[in-house]
XYZ file of N, CA and C in Angstrom:
546
model
N 74.766 104.827 120.354
C 75.652 103.677 120.296
C 75.844 103.104 121.694
N 76.684 102.126 121.792
C 76.894 101.439 123.061
C 78.188 101.862 123.738
N 78.682 103.027 123.380
C 79.932 103.522 123.960
C 79.809 103.620 125.473
N 78.672 104.124 125.949
C 78.471 104.300 127.388
C 78.556 102.965 128.116
N 77.934 101.920 127.564
C 77.990 100.594 128.175
C 79.438 100.100 128.222
N 80.160 100.278 127.127
C 81.552 99.842 127.078
C 82.375 100.575 128.131
N 82.112 101.879 128.311
C 82.844 102.645 129.308
C 82.510 102.180 130.720
N 81.218 101.886 130.985
C 80.788 101.429 132.312
C 81.368 100.068 132.671
N 81.346 99.153 131.737
C 81.734 97.772 132.018
C 83.191 97.479 131.708
N 83.853 98.374 131.012
C 85.227 98.131 130.608
C 85.321 97.142 129.450
N 84.172 96.743 128.911
C 84.122 95.794 127.799
C 84.679 96.435 126.535
N 85.465 95.677 125.827
C 85.946 96.126 124.522
C 85.015 95.517 123.484
N 84.181 96.341 122.846
C 83.216 95.786 121.900
C 83.884 95.143 120.687
N 85.128 95.505 120.410
C 85.827 94.965 119.246
C 87.241 94.539 119.640
N 87.364 93.358 120.227
C 88.702 92.894 120.611
C 89.565 92.515 119.406
N 88.912 92.230 118.278
C 89.645 91.933 117.052
C 89.813 93.221 116.257
N 90.553 93.165 115.180
C 90.819 94.346 114.358
C 89.680 94.622 113.390
N 89.520 95.896 113.045
C 88.616 96.319 111.982
C 89.474 96.989 110.915
N 89.390 96.470 109.696
C 90.172 96.990 108.581
C 89.239 97.736 107.629
N 89.505 99.014 107.423
C 88.695 99.845 106.539
C 89.389 99.900 105.186
N 88.679 99.415 104.141
C 89.227 99.412 102.791
C 88.318 100.220 101.875
N 88.840 100.550 100.716
C 88.064 101.283 99.723
C 88.974 102.175 98.917
N 88.393 102.781 97.911
C 89.146 103.656 97.029
C 89.587 104.899 97.792
N 90.666 105.513 97.334
C 91.130 106.740 97.985
C 89.992 107.762 98.056
N 89.916 108.475 99.166
C 88.904 109.507 99.332
C 87.536 109.013 99.766
N 87.405 107.732 100.075
C 86.080 107.215 100.466
C 85.799 107.428 101.954
N 86.800 107.824 102.729
C 86.584 108.120 104.141
C 87.252 107.159 105.119
N 88.175 106.347 104.657
C 88.807 105.346 105.523
C 89.489 105.974 106.737
N 90.277 107.003 106.519
C 91.011 107.636 107.623
C 90.066 108.308 108.609
N 89.118 109.041 108.072
C 88.171 109.766 108.928
C 87.337 108.804 109.767
N 86.796 107.772 109.130
C 85.904 106.847 109.835
C 86.685 105.979 110.813
N 87.835 105.457 110.407
C 88.609 104.625 111.337
C 89.070 105.454 112.539
N 89.413 106.709 112.308
C 89.830 107.573 113.414
C 88.706 107.829 114.393
N 87.543 108.188 113.885
C 86.388 108.455 114.748
C 85.931 107.181 115.442
N 85.905 106.076 114.712
C 85.473 104.810 115.294
C 86.424 104.402 116.419
N 87.715 104.542 116.171
C 88.703 104.235 117.205
C 88.500 105.086 118.445
N 88.225 106.359 118.233
C 87.970 107.283 119.345
C 86.721 106.856 120.132
N 85.656 106.528 119.432
C 84.401 106.154 120.087
C 84.511 104.872 120.894
N 85.321 103.923 120.428
C 85.370 102.609 121.065
C 86.732 102.267 121.649
N 87.508 103.291 121.953
C 88.814 103.110 122.591
C 89.672 102.080 121.868
N 89.674 102.175 120.563
C 90.526 101.324 119.738
C 91.680 102.184 119.234
N 92.840 101.584 119.135
C 93.967 102.315 118.561
C 93.723 102.469 117.062
N 93.813 103.706 116.560
C 93.639 103.943 115.133
C 94.999 103.858 114.463
N 95.061 103.093 113.387
C 96.302 102.916 112.646
C 96.082 103.405 111.221
N 96.855 104.350 110.834
C 96.821 104.901 109.480
C 97.989 104.271 108.725
N 97.704 103.221 107.948
C 98.776 102.455 107.286
C 99.717 103.333 106.480
N 99.168 104.186 105.630
C 100.027 104.993 104.765
C 100.984 105.865 105.581
N 100.481 106.484 106.636
C 101.336 107.336 107.477
C 102.433 106.524 108.142
N 102.060 105.372 108.669
C 103.053 104.529 109.358
C 104.122 104.023 108.387
N 103.710 103.665 107.186
C 104.683 103.205 106.178
C 105.613 104.358 105.796
N 105.055 105.551 105.645
C 105.893 106.721 105.358
C 106.918 106.938 106.469
N 106.478 106.811 107.721
C 107.399 106.969 108.855
C 108.512 105.932 108.805
N 108.136 104.663 108.572
C 109.131 103.593 108.522
C 110.113 103.769 107.370
N 109.601 104.206 106.218
C 110.443 104.359 105.030
C 111.229 105.671 105.041
N 110.765 106.626 105.828
C 111.428 107.928 105.863
C 111.171 108.756 104.619
N 110.060 108.456 103.918
C 109.703 109.234 102.724
C 108.212 109.122 102.452
N 107.694 110.061 101.706
C 106.285 110.066 101.321
C 106.002 108.925 100.354
N 104.736 108.503 100.304
C 104.350 107.417 99.411
C 104.647 107.771 97.955
N 104.376 109.016 97.574
C 104.657 109.415 96.192
C 106.145 109.261 95.875
N 106.990 109.514 96.867
C 108.437 109.356 96.683
C 108.819 107.869 96.622
N 108.173 107.047 97.465
C 108.422 105.596 97.419
C 108.093 105.075 96.027
N 106.933 105.487 95.483
C 106.533 105.075 94.129
C 107.594 105.503 93.114
N 108.042 106.752 93.220
C 108.983 107.300 92.239
C 110.356 106.627 92.337
N 110.850 106.430 93.553
C 112.202 105.913 93.758
C 112.268 104.384 93.666
N 111.296 103.703 94.268
C 111.363 102.242 94.378
C 110.325 101.504 93.531
N 109.269 102.207 93.118
C 108.230 101.591 92.309
C 107.050 101.101 93.137
N 105.952 100.837 92.441
C 104.726 100.416 93.122
C 104.888 99.064 93.809
N 105.584 98.114 93.192
C 105.731 96.789 93.795
C 106.413 96.877 95.164
N 107.443 97.692 95.271
C 108.137 97.853 96.556
C 107.183 98.415 97.611
N 106.361 99.369 97.199
C 105.392 99.923 98.144
C 104.393 98.857 98.580
N 103.896 98.064 97.625
C 102.933 96.996 97.957
C 103.572 95.964 98.882
N 104.861 95.686 98.708
C 105.580 94.780 99.616
C 105.627 95.378 101.025
N 105.836 96.670 101.116
C 105.847 97.352 102.420
C 104.490 97.228 103.105
N 103.416 97.380 102.325
C 102.069 97.231 102.887
C 101.873 95.838 103.478
N 102.279 94.814 102.738
C 102.103 93.437 103.202
C 102.899 93.196 104.480
N 104.135 93.647 104.511
C 104.958 93.473 105.724
C 104.350 94.205 106.913
N 103.842 95.401 106.660
C 103.229 96.169 107.740
C 101.997 95.436 108.281
N 101.176 94.903 107.380
C 99.984 94.147 107.789
C 100.359 92.929 108.632
N 101.397 92.234 108.246
C 101.848 91.065 109.027
C 102.102 91.461 110.483
N 102.691 92.620 110.664
C 102.977 93.092 112.016
C 101.725 93.453 112.795
N 100.700 93.938 112.113
C 99.454 94.325 112.785
C 98.605 93.128 113.184
N 98.673 92.098 112.394
C 97.719 91.005 112.535
C 97.932 90.143 113.775
N 99.052 90.297 114.448
C 99.244 89.563 115.703
C 98.703 90.381 116.882
N 98.176 91.536 116.619
C 97.583 92.398 117.641
C 96.067 92.371 117.496
N 95.360 93.050 118.367
C 93.907 93.125 118.288
C 93.419 94.484 118.731
N 92.147 94.766 118.480
C 91.538 96.013 118.908
C 91.997 97.234 118.146
N 92.392 97.048 116.894
C 92.855 98.164 116.070
C 91.789 98.566 115.056
N 91.675 99.854 114.810
C 90.842 100.388 113.721
C 91.828 100.856 112.658
N 91.964 100.076 111.588
C 93.029 100.273 110.610
C 92.495 100.874 109.321
N 93.036 102.024 108.963
C 92.747 102.631 107.668
C 93.784 102.110 106.693
N 93.345 101.249 105.783
C 94.247 100.624 104.816
C 94.421 101.514 103.595
N 95.584 101.423 102.996
C 95.789 102.086 101.721
C 94.847 101.486 100.694
N 94.478 102.245 99.686
C 93.508 101.808 98.696
C 93.881 100.538 97.960
N 95.179 100.232 97.853
C 95.611 99.046 97.123
C 95.826 97.813 97.978
N 95.653 97.912 99.278
C 95.918 96.768 100.159
C 95.173 95.499 99.734
N 93.872 95.563 99.417
C 93.158 94.329 99.070
C 93.514 93.746 97.696
N 94.387 94.402 96.953
C 94.756 93.899 95.634
C 95.564 92.606 95.736
N 96.157 92.371 96.898
C 96.924 91.143 97.117
C 96.116 90.171 97.968
N 95.994 88.959 97.477
C 95.249 87.911 98.188
C 95.826 87.685 99.591
N 97.131 87.705 99.698
C 97.789 87.515 100.994
C 97.338 88.564 102.005
N 97.191 89.806 101.563
C 96.743 90.875 102.454
C 95.322 90.624 102.945
N 94.469 90.179 102.046
C 93.075 89.889 102.410
C 93.038 88.771 103.449
N 93.828 87.736 103.254
C 93.879 86.629 104.210
C 94.367 87.109 105.571
N 95.393 87.940 105.586
C 95.906 88.483 106.845
C 94.826 89.272 107.582
N 94.098 90.114 106.845
C 93.056 90.925 107.472
C 91.924 90.044 108.005
N 91.450 89.131 107.197
C 90.318 88.282 107.593
C 90.667 87.376 108.775
N 91.923 86.954 108.864
C 92.341 86.094 109.970
C 92.437 86.832 111.300
N 92.485 88.158 111.247
C 92.624 88.898 112.502
C 91.502 89.902 112.750
N 90.461 89.883 111.932
C 89.365 90.813 112.180
C 88.352 90.839 111.063
N 87.668 91.964 110.977
C 86.643 92.167 109.944
C 87.112 93.239 108.976
N 86.660 93.078 107.734
C 87.049 93.999 106.662
C 85.810 94.773 106.231
N 85.891 96.091 106.335
C 84.779 96.976 106.008
C 85.112 97.739 104.727
N 84.273 97.592 103.711
C 84.453 98.277 102.433
C 83.629 99.561 102.459
N 84.312 100.709 102.510
C 83.647 102.005 102.449
C 83.595 102.449 100.990
N 82.434 102.931 100.569
C 82.271 103.381 99.195
C 81.874 104.854 99.149
N 82.093 105.448 98.006
C 81.654 106.826 97.734
C 81.566 106.970 96.216
N 80.731 107.875 95.773
C 80.572 108.105 94.330
C 81.836 108.768 93.769
N 82.069 108.632 92.469
C 83.219 109.302 91.852
C 83.211 110.812 92.106
N 82.032 111.442 92.089
C 81.953 112.884 92.338
C 82.374 113.216 93.773
N 81.903 112.430 94.738
C 82.284 112.648 96.136
C 83.787 112.487 96.289
N 84.340 111.445 95.705
C 85.784 111.204 95.804
C 86.555 112.349 95.161
N 86.114 112.777 93.996
C 86.783 113.895 93.331
C 86.819 115.124 94.242
N 85.681 115.443 94.843
C 85.611 116.619 95.733
C 86.572 116.477 96.912
N 86.745 115.269 97.398
C 87.607 115.036 98.557
C 89.096 115.034 98.211
N 89.472 114.655 96.990
C 90.893 114.512 96.660
C 91.421 115.549 95.674
N 90.568 116.398 95.146
C 90.976 117.298 94.052
C 92.145 118.217 94.405
N 92.289 118.568 95.670
C 93.370 119.476 96.059
C 94.565 118.756 96.665
N 94.552 117.435 96.657
C 95.628 116.652 97.255
C 96.732 116.381 96.241
N 97.960 116.454 96.706
C 99.097 116.112 95.835
C 99.718 114.786 96.266
N 99.108 114.110 97.235
C 99.642 112.856 97.769
C 98.926 111.633 97.216
N 98.449 111.681 96.003
C 97.721 110.566 95.388
C 98.427 110.176 94.094
N 99.517 109.386 94.176
C 100.299 109.096 92.972
C 99.512 108.405 91.871
N 98.516 107.595 92.201
C 97.754 106.904 91.155
C 96.810 107.838 90.400
N 96.583 109.044 90.951
C 95.699 110.003 90.274
C 96.466 111.079 89.497
N 97.784 110.994 89.496
C 98.570 112.004 88.776
C 98.091 112.113 87.336
N 97.657 113.293 86.950
C 97.178 113.542 85.597
C 95.805 112.960 85.306
N 95.125 112.416 86.330
C 93.814 111.785 86.112
C 92.787 112.248 87.147
N 92.893 113.481 87.604
C 91.955 113.973 88.625
C 90.687 114.484 87.978
N 89.827 113.535 87.587
C 88.516 113.882 87.070
C 87.581 112.712 87.371
N 86.290 112.980 87.358
C 85.327 111.947 87.776
C 85.317 110.745 86.834
N 85.568 110.936 85.550
C 85.583 109.795 84.624
C 86.731 108.840 84.932
N 87.916 109.385 85.156
C 89.073 108.545 85.480
C 88.868 107.848 86.828
N 88.322 108.572 87.791
C 88.052 107.985 89.102
C 87.031 106.863 88.973
N 85.962 107.094 88.222
C 84.934 106.064 88.005
C 85.551 104.805 87.402
N 86.410 105.000 86.425
C 87.061 103.872 85.755
C 87.920 103.074 86.745
N 88.705 103.769 87.561
C 89.554 103.085 88.543
C 88.715 102.374 89.598
N 87.636 103.009 90.029
C 86.737 102.378 91.011
C 86.172 101.082 90.443
N 85.723 101.130 89.201
C 85.113 99.941 88.593
C 86.098 98.789 88.462
N 87.353 99.104 88.240
C 88.378 98.066 88.159
C 88.578 97.416 89.534
N 88.581 98.230 90.580
C 88.860 97.720 91.929
C 87.626 97.191 92.666
N 86.438 97.633 92.286
C 85.234 97.265 93.027
C 85.112 95.763 93.287
N 85.264 94.898 92.277
C 85.112 93.461 92.545
C 86.138 92.939 93.561
N 87.314 93.518 93.544
C 88.362 93.105 94.485
C 87.967 93.518 95.900
N 87.511 94.764 96.055
C 87.063 95.244 97.365
C 85.881 94.419 97.864
N 84.929 94.164 96.989
C 83.744 93.400 97.403
C 84.105 91.991 97.841
N 85.027 91.356 97.129
C 85.444 89.999 97.486
C 86.173 89.973 98.831
N 86.882 91.040 99.152
C 87.650 91.098 100.398
C 86.773 91.436 101.604
N 85.684 92.144 101.384
C 84.911 92.740 102.491
C 83.966 91.767 103.169
N 83.829 91.973 104.468
C 82.788 91.287 105.233
C 81.462 92.018 105.050
N 81.525 93.343 104.877
C 80.341 94.143 104.567
C 80.764 95.470 103.962
N 79.791 96.162 103.379
C 80.032 97.402 102.641
C 79.128 98.498 103.177
N 79.678 99.721 103.251
C 78.917 100.880 103.717
C 79.222 102.073 102.819
N 78.170 102.709 102.319
C 78.326 103.917 101.521
C 78.529 105.111 102.449
N 79.457 105.996 102.083
C 79.716 107.190 102.891
C 79.091 108.448 102.298
N 78.466 108.319 101.136
C 77.866 109.487 100.478
C 76.730 110.080 101.307
N 76.791 111.391 101.528
C 75.694 112.113 102.146
C 75.387 111.749 103.584
N 76.326 111.149 104.301
C 76.095 110.755 105.694
C 77.105 111.454 106.599
N 76.698 111.657 107.833
C 77.628 112.221 108.808
C 78.597 111.131 109.269
N 79.700 111.553 109.828
C 80.688 110.608 110.356
C 80.035 109.717 111.409
N 79.201 110.296 112.257
C 78.535 109.527 113.309
C 77.584 108.487 112.727
N 76.846 108.854 111.661
C 75.944 107.884 111.018
C 76.725 106.703 110.454
N 77.841 106.997 109.823
C 78.660 105.932 109.245
C 79.217 105.039 110.356
N 79.708 105.648 111.429
C 80.235 104.869 112.558
C 79.147 103.988 113.167
N 77.937 104.495 113.249
C 76.820 103.703 113.774
C 76.575 102.482 112.882
N 76.597 102.694 111.558
C 76.415 101.575 110.630
C 77.539 100.557 110.767
N 78.777 101.041 110.895
C 79.912 100.126 111.065
C 79.717 99.323 112.341
N 79.345 100.001 113.416
C 79.136 99.310 114.696
C 78.106 98.209 114.548
N 76.967 98.558 113.972
C 75.867 97.578 113.840
C 76.279 96.382 112.983
N 76.958 96.638 111.878
C 77.387 95.560 110.987
C 78.501 94.705 111.618
N 79.456 95.363 112.241
C 80.610 94.641 112.792
C 80.237 93.780 113.998
N 79.191 94.152 114.716
C 78.762 93.370 115.893
C 78.000 92.118 115.485
N 77.589 92.000 114.248
C 76.827 90.809 113.807
C 77.704 89.601 113.736
């Protein structure tokens, strides 16, 4: 990659934001974190930051306030990010469901749609208890169904798409770099 050149010249290869979207378990947190590390970008984990601001876990926000309140929190959080630059943002899986969120992301950077097969996602999330939308539905058929519902929304929001199946974190970051620099 061009990390060495960026370090030598002080150039920021991505002065605008990069927003990583996709279904839960597709690798948004891992890839945005590594990418941020490689290119000296601040990594922002939306779900974690919203939990900090709300003082409760997302599953608790869903239970106490409902999904709409959580989605409103996501939109407000995005508004705050979009006046900044140079962020590698791991978005919650539902962020692109709102047109306003997509507009906010596109106006301040590029949107990267990370994909993974239902089996890969199942393997990554099967032991997690922090996935309220998967409660009682942790199986590849249910995951496939949810992915198919969201896929057109993710595709419409994305500037480009990258599969994470069977690739190393470095390979995925290299693909993101190459696509995002275009």
